[in-house]
PDB file of C-alpha atoms and ligand atoms in Angstrom:
ATOM      1  CA  MET A1024     164.743 203.787 110.830  1.00  0.00           C
ATOM      2  CA  LEU A1025     162.986 200.484 111.597  1.00  0.00           C
ATOM      3  CA  ASN A1026     165.300 198.801 114.377  1.00  0.00           C
ATOM      4  CA  ILE A1027     163.699 195.558 115.641  1.00  0.00           C
ATOM      5  CA  VAL A1028     165.008 193.269 118.461  1.00  0.00           C
ATOM      6  CA  LEU A1029     164.249 189.338 117.673  1.00  0.00           C
ATOM      7  CA  PHE A1030     163.877 187.726 120.719  1.00  0.00           C
ATOM      8  CA  GLY A1031     163.136 184.673 121.695  1.00  0.00           C
ATOM      9  CA  PRO A1032     164.556 181.195 123.836  1.00  0.00           C
ATOM     10  CA  PRO A1033     167.204 179.009 121.585  1.00  0.00           C
ATOM     11  CA  GLY A1034     166.225 177.505 118.656  1.00  0.00           C
ATOM     12  CA  ALA A1035     162.713 179.807 119.044  1.00  0.00           C
ATOM     13  CA  GLY A1036     163.368 180.417 114.668  1.00  0.00           C
ATOM     14  CA  LYS A1037     165.117 183.635 115.338  1.00  0.00           C
ATOM     15  CA  GLY A1038     167.624 182.942 112.362  1.00  0.00           C
ATOM     16  CA  THR A1039     165.238 181.261 110.338  1.00  0.00           C
ATOM     17  CA  GLN A1040     162.754 184.240 110.697  1.00  0.00           C
ATOM     18  CA  SER A1041     165.327 186.856 110.342  1.00  0.00           C
ATOM     19  CA  GLU A1042     165.904 185.853 106.811  1.00  0.00           C
ATOM     20  CA  LYS A1043     162.071 186.194 105.243  1.00  0.00           C
ATOM     21  CA  LEU A1044     162.110 190.226 107.606  1.00  0.00           C
ATOM     22  CA  ILE A1045     165.395 191.507 106.065  1.00  0.00           C
ATOM     23  CA  ALA A1046     164.201 190.567 102.626  1.00  0.00           C
ATOM     24  CA  LYS A1047     160.702 191.935 103.292  1.00  0.00           C
ATOM     25  CA  TYR A1048     162.120 195.346 104.953  1.00  0.00           C
ATOM     26  CA  GLN A1049     165.279 195.833 103.549  1.00  0.00           C
ATOM     27  CA  LEU A1050     167.023 195.610 106.987  1.00  0.00           C
ATOM     28  CA  VAL A1051     170.727 194.816 108.135  1.00  0.00           C
ATOM     29  CA  HIS A1052     170.388 191.970 109.643  1.00  0.00           C
ATOM     30  CA  LEU A1053     173.093 191.335 112.888  1.00  0.00           C
ATOM     31  CA  SER A1054     173.142 188.363 114.347  1.00  0.00           C
ATOM     32  CA  THR A1055     175.728 188.133 117.088  1.00  0.00           C
ATOM     33  CA  GLY A1056     175.526 183.875 116.829  1.00  0.00           C
ATOM     34  CA  ASP A1057     176.727 184.156 113.273  1.00  0.00           C
ATOM     35  CA  ILE A1058     179.094 186.608 114.164  1.00  0.00           C
ATOM     36  CA  LEU A1059     180.485 184.347 116.676  1.00  0.00           C
ATOM     37  CA  ARG A1060     180.764 181.468 113.981  1.00  0.00           C
ATOM     38  CA  SER A1061     182.467 183.219 111.770  1.00  0.00           C
ATOM     39  CA  GLU A1062     185.392 183.974 114.296  1.00  0.00           C
ATOM     40  CA  ILE A1063     185.497 180.455 115.063  1.00  0.00           C
ATOM     41  CA  GLY A1064     185.688 179.541 111.459  1.00  0.00           C
ATOM     42  CA  ARG A1065     188.230 181.790 110.815  1.00  0.00           C
ATOM     43  CA  GLY A1066     190.058 180.689 113.487  1.00  0.00           C
ATOM     44  CA  THR A1067     191.104 184.338 115.368  1.00  0.00           C
ATOM     45  CA  LYS A1068     191.647 184.482 119.090  1.00  0.00           C
ATOM     46  CA  LEU A1069     187.811 185.897 119.140  1.00  0.00           C
ATOM     47  CA  GLY A1070     186.478 182.812 117.872  1.00  0.00           C
ATOM     48  CA  LEU A1071     188.844 180.192 119.790  1.00  0.00           C
ATOM     49  CA  GLU A1072     188.238 181.884 123.370  1.00  0.00           C
ATOM     50  CA  ALA A1073     183.914 182.084 122.279  1.00  0.00           C
ATOM     51  CA  LYS A1074     184.130 178.168 121.017  1.00  0.00           C
ATOM     52  CA  LYS A1075     184.904 177.070 124.354  1.00  0.00           C
ATOM     53  CA  LEU A1076     181.969 178.945 126.261  1.00  0.00           C
ATOM     54  CA  MET A1077     179.353 178.132 122.802  1.00  0.00           C
ATOM     55  CA  ASP A1078     180.227 174.522 123.246  1.00  0.00           C
ATOM     56  CA  GLN A1079     179.448 174.648 126.898  1.00  0.00           C
ATOM     57  CA  GLY A1080     175.977 176.666 126.511  1.00  0.00           C
ATOM     58  CA  VAL A1081     177.170 179.499 128.088  1.00  0.00           C
ATOM     59  CA  LEU A1082     177.209 183.290 127.071  1.00  0.00           C
ATOM     60  CA  VAL A1083     180.117 184.957 125.790  1.00  0.00           C
ATOM     61  CA  PRO A1084     181.351 187.832 127.902  1.00  0.00           C
ATOM     62  CA  ASP A1085     178.959 191.401 127.150  1.00  0.00           C
ATOM     63  CA  GLU A1086     182.348 193.354 125.938  1.00  0.00           C
ATOM     64  CA  VAL A1087     182.758 190.881 123.548  1.00  0.00           C
ATOM     65  CA  VAL A1088     179.355 190.695 121.928  1.00  0.00           C
ATOM     66  CA  ILE A1089     179.063 194.904 122.502  1.00  0.00           C
ATOM     67  CA  GLY A1090     181.959 195.074 120.554  1.00  0.00           C
ATOM     68  CA  MET A1091     181.250 193.313 117.962  1.00  0.00           C
ATOM     69  CA  ILE A1092     177.918 195.028 117.826  1.00  0.00           C
ATOM     70  CA  GLU A1093     179.032 198.573 117.620  1.00  0.00           C
ATOM     71  CA  SER A1094     181.464 197.642 114.784  1.00  0.00           C
ATOM     72  CA  LYS A1095     178.647 195.929 112.822  1.00  0.00           C
ATOM     73  CA  VAL A1096     176.363 199.026 113.136  1.00  0.00           C
ATOM     74  CA  ASP A1097     179.654 201.867 112.483  1.00  0.00           C
ATOM     75  CA  ALA A1098     179.800 199.955 108.962  1.00  0.00           C
ATOM     76  CA  ASN A1099     176.781 199.789 108.376  1.00  0.00           C
ATOM     77  CA  LYS A1100     176.102 203.900 108.233  1.00  0.00           C
ATOM     78  CA  ASN A1101     172.909 203.947 105.124  1.00  0.00           C
ATOM     79  CA  ALA A1102     171.172 201.366 106.498  1.00  0.00           C
ATOM     80  CA  LYS A1103     167.321 201.589 106.472  1.00  0.00           C
ATOM     81  CA  GLY A1104     167.091 199.300 110.015  1.00  0.00           C
ATOM     82  CA  PHE A1105     168.587 196.886 111.578  1.00  0.00           C
ATOM     83  CA  ILE A1106     167.151 193.386 112.714  1.00  0.00           C
ATOM     84  CA  PHE A1107     169.026 192.089 116.191  1.00  0.00           C
ATOM     85  CA  ASP A1108     168.399 188.444 116.042  1.00  0.00           C
ATOM     86  CA  GLY A1109     170.348 187.313 119.484  1.00  0.00           C
ATOM     87  CA  PHE A1110     171.353 189.943 120.981  1.00  0.00           C
ATOM     88  CA  PRO A1111     170.802 191.902 123.313  1.00  0.00           C
ATOM     89  CA  ARG A1112     171.016 188.922 125.459  1.00  0.00           C
ATOM     90  CA  THR A1113     171.740 190.005 128.956  1.00  0.00           C
ATOM     91  CA  THR A1114     169.988 193.607 130.486  1.00  0.00           C
ATOM     92  CA  ALA A1115     174.073 195.382 130.289  1.00  0.00           C
ATOM     93  CA  GLN A1116     173.639 194.437 126.211  1.00  0.00           C
ATOM     94  CA  ALA A1117     170.074 195.622 126.014  1.00  0.00           C
ATOM     95  CA  GLU A1118     171.498 199.032 127.979  1.00  0.00           C
ATOM     96  CA  ALA A1119     174.611 199.116 125.809  1.00  0.00           C
ATOM     97  CA  LEU A1120     172.509 199.185 122.557  1.00  0.00           C
ATOM     98  CA  ASP A1121     170.452 201.978 123.764  1.00  0.00           C
ATOM     99  CA  LYS A1122     173.160 204.342 124.140  1.00  0.00           C
ATOM    100  CA  LEU A1123     174.873 203.189 120.576  1.00  0.00           C
ATOM    101  CA  LEU A1124     171.314 203.965 119.016  1.00  0.00           C
ATOM    102  CA  LYS A1125     170.998 207.072 121.038  1.00  0.00           C
ATOM    103  CA  THR A1126     174.225 208.494 119.315  1.00  0.00           C
ATOM    104  CA  LYS A1127     172.873 208.074 116.154  1.00  0.00           C
ATOM    105  CA  GLU A1128     169.679 209.513 117.046  1.00  0.00           C
ATOM    106  CA  THR A1129     167.490 206.651 116.605  1.00  0.00           C
ATOM    107  CA  GLY A1130     166.581 203.741 119.090  1.00  0.00           C
ATOM    108  CA  ILE A1131     165.013 200.325 119.398  1.00  0.00           C
ATOM    109  CA  SER A1132     161.432 200.576 117.306  1.00  0.00           C
ATOM    110  CA  MET A1133     160.314 197.198 118.987  1.00  0.00           C
ATOM    111  CA  MET A1134     160.766 193.573 120.546  1.00  0.00           C
ATOM    112  CA  LEU A1135     159.198 191.058 118.589  1.00  0.00           C
ATOM    113  CA  ALA A1136     159.407 187.854 120.931  1.00  0.00           C
ATOM    114  CA  LEU A1137     158.709 184.272 119.800  1.00  0.00           C
ATOM    115  CA  GLU A1138     157.333 181.930 122.412  1.00  0.00           C
ATOM    116  CA  VAL A1139     158.054 178.154 122.051  1.00  0.00           C
ATOM    117  CA  ASP A1140     157.581 175.253 124.564  1.00  0.00           C
ATOM    118  CA  ASN A1141     161.024 173.700 125.805  1.00  0.00           C
ATOM    119  CA  GLU A1142     159.916 170.142 124.687  1.00  0.00           C
ATOM    120  CA  GLU A1143     159.477 171.229 120.964  1.00  0.00           C
ATOM    121  CA  LEU A1144     162.949 173.756 121.394  1.00  0.00           C
ATOM    122  CA  ILE A1145     165.188 170.412 122.396  1.00  0.00           C
ATOM    123  CA  LYS A1146     163.404 168.234 119.509  1.00  0.00           C
ATOM    124  CA  ARG A1147     164.356 171.377 116.969  1.00  0.00           C
ATOM    125  CA  LEU A1148     167.988 171.774 118.169  1.00  0.00           C
ATOM    126  CA  LEU A1149     168.776 168.076 118.269  1.00  0.00           C
ATOM    127  CA  ASN A1150     167.302 167.880 114.850  1.00  0.00           C
ATOM    128  CA  ARG A1151     169.296 170.807 113.256  1.00  0.00           C
ATOM    129  CA  GLY A1152     172.450 169.096 115.296  1.00  0.00           C
ATOM    130  CA  LYS A1153     172.008 165.738 113.099  1.00  0.00           C
ATOM    131  CA  ASP A1154     173.570 167.959 109.859  1.00  0.00           C
ATOM    132  CA  SER A1155     174.512 171.088 110.746  1.00  0.00           C
ATOM    133  CA  GLY A1156     177.625 170.086 112.638  1.00  0.00           C
ATOM    134  CA  ARG A1157     176.799 172.636 115.599  1.00  0.00           C
ATOM    135  CA  ALA A1158     178.639 171.154 118.875  1.00  0.00           C
ATOM    136  CA  ASP A1159     175.800 172.970 120.876  1.00  0.00           C
ATOM    137  CA  ASP A1160     173.688 171.065 119.058  1.00  0.00           C
ATOM    138  CA  GLN A1161     174.082 168.062 119.503  1.00  0.00           C
ATOM    139  CA  ASN A1162     174.282 167.392 123.216  1.00  0.00           C
ATOM    140  CA  ARG A1163     170.529 167.798 125.196  1.00  0.00           C
ATOM    141  CA  GLY A1164     172.457 168.460 128.131  1.00  0.00           C
ATOM    142  CA  VAL A1165     174.513 171.613 126.298  1.00  0.00           C
ATOM    143  CA  ILE A1166     170.620 172.556 124.836  1.00  0.00           C
ATOM    144  CA  GLN A1167     169.265 172.610 128.534  1.00  0.00           C
ATOM    145  CA  LYS A1168     172.064 174.888 129.481  1.00  0.00           C
ATOM    146  CA  ARG A1169     171.372 177.114 127.160  1.00  0.00           C
ATOM    147  CA  ILE A1170     167.911 177.332 128.123  1.00  0.00           C
ATOM    148  CA  THR A1171     168.553 177.934 131.539  1.00  0.00           C
ATOM    149  CA  GLU A1172     171.145 180.671 130.720  1.00  0.00           C
ATOM    150  CA  TYR A1173     168.098 182.176 129.024  1.00  0.00           C
ATOM    151  CA  ASN A1174     165.697 181.785 131.632  1.00  0.00           C
ATOM    152  CA  ASN A1175     168.241 183.092 133.925  1.00  0.00           C
ATOM    153  CA  LYS A1176     169.710 186.032 131.826  1.00  0.00           C
ATOM    154  CA  THR A1177     168.105 186.649 128.791  1.00  0.00           C
ATOM    155  CA  ALA A1178     164.160 186.179 129.687  1.00  0.00           C
ATOM    156  CA  PRO A1179     163.946 189.265 132.158  1.00  0.00           C
ATOM    157  CA  LEU A1180     164.895 191.713 129.100  1.00  0.00           C
ATOM    158  CA  LYS A1181     160.886 191.110 128.057  1.00  0.00           C
ATOM    159  CA  ASP A1182     160.221 193.360 130.887  1.00  0.00           C
ATOM    160  CA  TYR A1183     163.124 195.631 130.141  1.00  0.00           C
ATOM    161  CA  TYR A1184     161.141 196.530 127.272  1.00  0.00           C
ATOM    162  CA  MET A1185     157.444 195.997 127.981  1.00  0.00           C
ATOM    163  CA  LYS A1186     158.700 199.050 130.453  1.00  0.00           C
ATOM    164  CA  GLN A1187     158.944 201.299 127.025  1.00  0.00           C
ATOM    165  CA  ASN A1188     156.375 199.519 125.860  1.00  0.00           C
ATOM    166  CA  LYS A1189     158.278 198.063 122.957  1.00  0.00           C
ATOM    167  CA  PHE A1190     157.444 194.010 123.872  1.00  0.00           C
ATOM    168  CA  SER A1191     155.307 191.819 121.523  1.00  0.00           C
ATOM    169  CA  GLY A1192     154.939 187.975 121.960  1.00  0.00           C
ATOM    170  CA  ILE A1193     154.591 186.345 119.014  1.00  0.00           C
ATOM    171  CA  LYS A1194     153.191 182.564 118.915  1.00  0.00           C
ATOM    172  CA  GLY A1195     156.019 180.731 117.570  1.00  0.00           C
ATOM    173  CA  VAL A1196     154.853 177.187 116.796  1.00  0.00           C
ATOM    174  CA  GLY A1197     153.075 176.545 113.669  1.00  0.00           C
ATOM    175  CA  SER A1198     154.962 176.843 109.936  1.00  0.00           C
ATOM    176  CA  VAL A1199     157.340 179.139 109.076  1.00  0.00           C
ATOM    177  CA  GLU A1200     154.942 180.878 106.754  1.00  0.00           C
ATOM    178  CA  GLU A1201     152.351 181.092 109.810  1.00  0.00           C
ATOM    179  CA  ILE A1202     154.849 183.041 111.965  1.00  0.00           C
ATOM    180  CA  PHE A1203     156.054 185.029 109.337  1.00  0.00           C
ATOM    181  CA  THR A1204     152.609 186.349 108.594  1.00  0.00           C
ATOM    182  CA  SER A1205     152.199 187.184 112.278  1.00  0.00           C
ATOM    183  CA  LEU A1206     155.727 188.750 112.854  1.00  0.00           C
ATOM    184  CA  ALA A1207     154.482 191.171 109.948  1.00  0.00           C
ATOM    185  CA  GLU A1208     151.051 192.314 110.951  1.00  0.00           C
ATOM    186  CA  THR A1209     152.566 192.831 114.171  1.00  0.00           C
ATOM    187  CA  ILE A1210     155.453 195.281 112.590  1.00  0.00           C
ATOM    188  CA  ASP A1211     152.974 196.743 110.118  1.00  0.00           C
ATOM    189  CA  LYS A1212     150.570 197.499 112.792  1.00  0.00           C
ATOM    190  CA  SER A1213     153.180 199.464 114.992  1.00  0.00           C
ATOM    191  CA  HIS A1214     155.212 200.972 112.042  1.00  0.00           C
ATOM    192  CA  LYS A1215     153.277 202.543 109.297  1.00  0.00           C
TER     193      LYS A1215
HETATM  194  P1  B4P H1480     172.518 181.822 118.664  1.00  0.00           P
HETATM  195  O1  B4P H1480     173.524 181.499 116.988  1.00  0.00           O
HETATM  196  O2  B4P H1480     172.129 183.195 118.581  1.00  0.00           O
HETATM  197  O3  B4P H1480     171.343 180.675 118.049  1.00  0.00           O
HETATM  198  P2  B4P H1480     170.095 179.937 118.253  1.00  0.00           P
HETATM  199  O4  B4P H1480     169.575 180.681 119.644  1.00  0.00           O
HETATM  200  O5  B4P H1480     170.385 178.107 118.931  1.00  0.00           O
HETATM  201  O6  B4P H1480     169.074 180.045 117.965  1.00  0.00           O
HETATM  202  P3  B4P H1480     167.766 180.502 116.853  1.00  0.00           P
HETATM  203  O7  B4P H1480     166.465 180.754 117.735  1.00  0.00           O
HETATM  204  O8  B4P H1480     168.405 181.834 115.796  1.00  0.00           O
HETATM  205  O9  B4P H1480     166.922 179.124 115.866  1.00  0.00           O
HETATM  206  P4  B4P H1480     166.694 178.893 115.128  1.00  0.00           P
HETATM  207  O10 B4P H1480     165.747 179.730 113.607  1.00  0.00           O
HETATM  208  O11 B4P H1480     168.281 178.925 114.066  1.00  0.00           O
HETATM  209  O12 B4P H1480     173.390 181.337 119.793  1.00  0.00           O
HETATM  210  C1  B4P H1480     174.290 180.189 119.526  1.00  0.00           C
HETATM  211  C2  B4P H1480     174.914 180.903 120.899  1.00  0.00           C
HETATM  212  O13 B4P H1480     175.785 181.918 120.708  1.00  0.00           O
HETATM  213  C3  B4P H1480     174.804 180.930 122.242  1.00  0.00           C
HETATM  214  O14 B4P H1480     174.662 180.140 122.995  1.00  0.00           O
HETATM  215  C4  B4P H1480     175.997 181.591 122.878  1.00  0.00           C
HETATM  216  O15 B4P H1480     177.074 181.158 123.448  1.00  0.00           O
HETATM  217  C5  B4P H1480     176.789 182.737 122.017  1.00  0.00           C
HETATM  218  N1  B4P H1480     175.841 184.136 121.841  1.00  0.00           N
HETATM  219  C6  B4P H1480     174.966 184.486 120.426  1.00  0.00           C
HETATM  220  N2  B4P H1480     174.650 185.791 120.928  1.00  0.00           N
HETATM  221  C7  B4P H1480     174.724 186.032 122.520  1.00  0.00           C
HETATM  222  C8  B4P H1480     175.335 187.470 122.804  1.00  0.00           C
HETATM  223  N3  B4P H1480     174.163 188.286 122.228  1.00  0.00           N
HETATM  224  N4  B4P H1480     175.716 187.454 123.833  1.00  0.00           N
HETATM  225  C9  B4P H1480     176.390 186.108 124.674  1.00  0.00           C
HETATM  226  N5  B4P H1480     176.643 185.017 124.147  1.00  0.00           N
HETATM  227  C10 B4P H1480     175.717 185.201 122.535  1.00  0.00           C
HETATM  228  O16 B4P H1480     165.910 177.546 114.703  1.00  0.00           O
HETATM  229  C11 B4P H1480     166.416 176.804 115.292  1.00  0.00           C
HETATM  230  C12 B4P H1480     165.882 174.917 114.471  1.00  0.00           C
HETATM  231  O17 B4P H1480     164.449 175.169 114.451  1.00  0.00           O
HETATM  232  C13 B4P H1480     167.093 175.100 113.068  1.00  0.00           C
HETATM  233  O18 B4P H1480     166.765 174.217 112.629  1.00  0.00           O
HETATM  234  C14 B4P H1480     165.114 175.460 112.241  1.00  0.00           C
HETATM  235  O19 B4P H1480     164.855 175.125 111.103  1.00  0.00           O
HETATM  236  C15 B4P H1480     163.935 174.971 113.146  1.00  0.00           C
HETATM  237  N6  B4P H1480     162.579 176.157 113.146  1.00  0.00           N
HETATM  238  C16 B4P H1480     162.695 177.239 113.011  1.00  0.00           C
HETATM  239  N7  B4P H1480     161.388 177.122 112.862  1.00  0.00           N
HETATM  240  C17 B4P H1480     160.527 176.385 113.034  1.00  0.00           C
HETATM  241  C18 B4P H1480     159.312 176.340 113.005  1.00  0.00           C
HETATM  242  N8  B4P H1480     158.113 177.297 112.901  1.00  0.00           N
HETATM  243  N9  B4P H1480     158.637 174.982 113.200  1.00  0.00           N
HETATM  244  C19 B4P H1480     159.160 174.016 113.050  1.00  0.00           C
HETATM  245  N10 B4P H1480     160.759 174.291 113.223  1.00  0.00           N
HETATM  246  C20 B4P H1480     161.461 175.341 113.202  1.00  0.00           C
END
């Protein structure tokens, strides 16, 4: 199986690149952000609770997102592999993911990290906020909070995957096509 963790700060282009990667490698896309937004859209209890946190730019509790990922992995038993987009975001989530994949006799193949500077991230997210309707993209303070959450809780995962020799950093600034080419080259090199 080819199981990729697509990593990077908010607005790094994880969702954008995931779409292209799933088409090329026929992987199942698991985005915790998309799953949470779908819960919000349906007005579920989980969605209502998640919305309060997401609108403030803080992470949703680990047990909630871990449970969501477990049920999605279980629902896709015949998948050739997965792209985990926006998950894991904390060490507890990374450990839970390793444990879950082990029970399926598989594991993470690699972490691909999109590297983008703060100024570019803020510009992209404010720009998306103009027409996306996403409350978390419309306020500079909330965007800054998401970046701080990333630096405090998510960035340490770089070490977690580096220790396992699974980390690759990719320049995330440039055209969507250029970045996709770099990602595909890195995947093809390590997964023949
Ligand atoms: P997410 O939905 O994961 O979103 P994101 O980090 O904001 O965006 P992404 O990196 O996917 O960027 P995109 O491609 O869209 O998270 C939202 C919230 O959900 C979190 O703050 C948190 O509260 C909660 N959450 C989600 N997962 C969680 C977890 N595991 N644990 C706890 N809480 C969780 O790109 C952004 C913009 O840039 C787009 O407008 C795009 O068009 C543009 N763009 C992309 N590539 C570009 C390029 N090369 N050049 C110029 N612009 C580009």
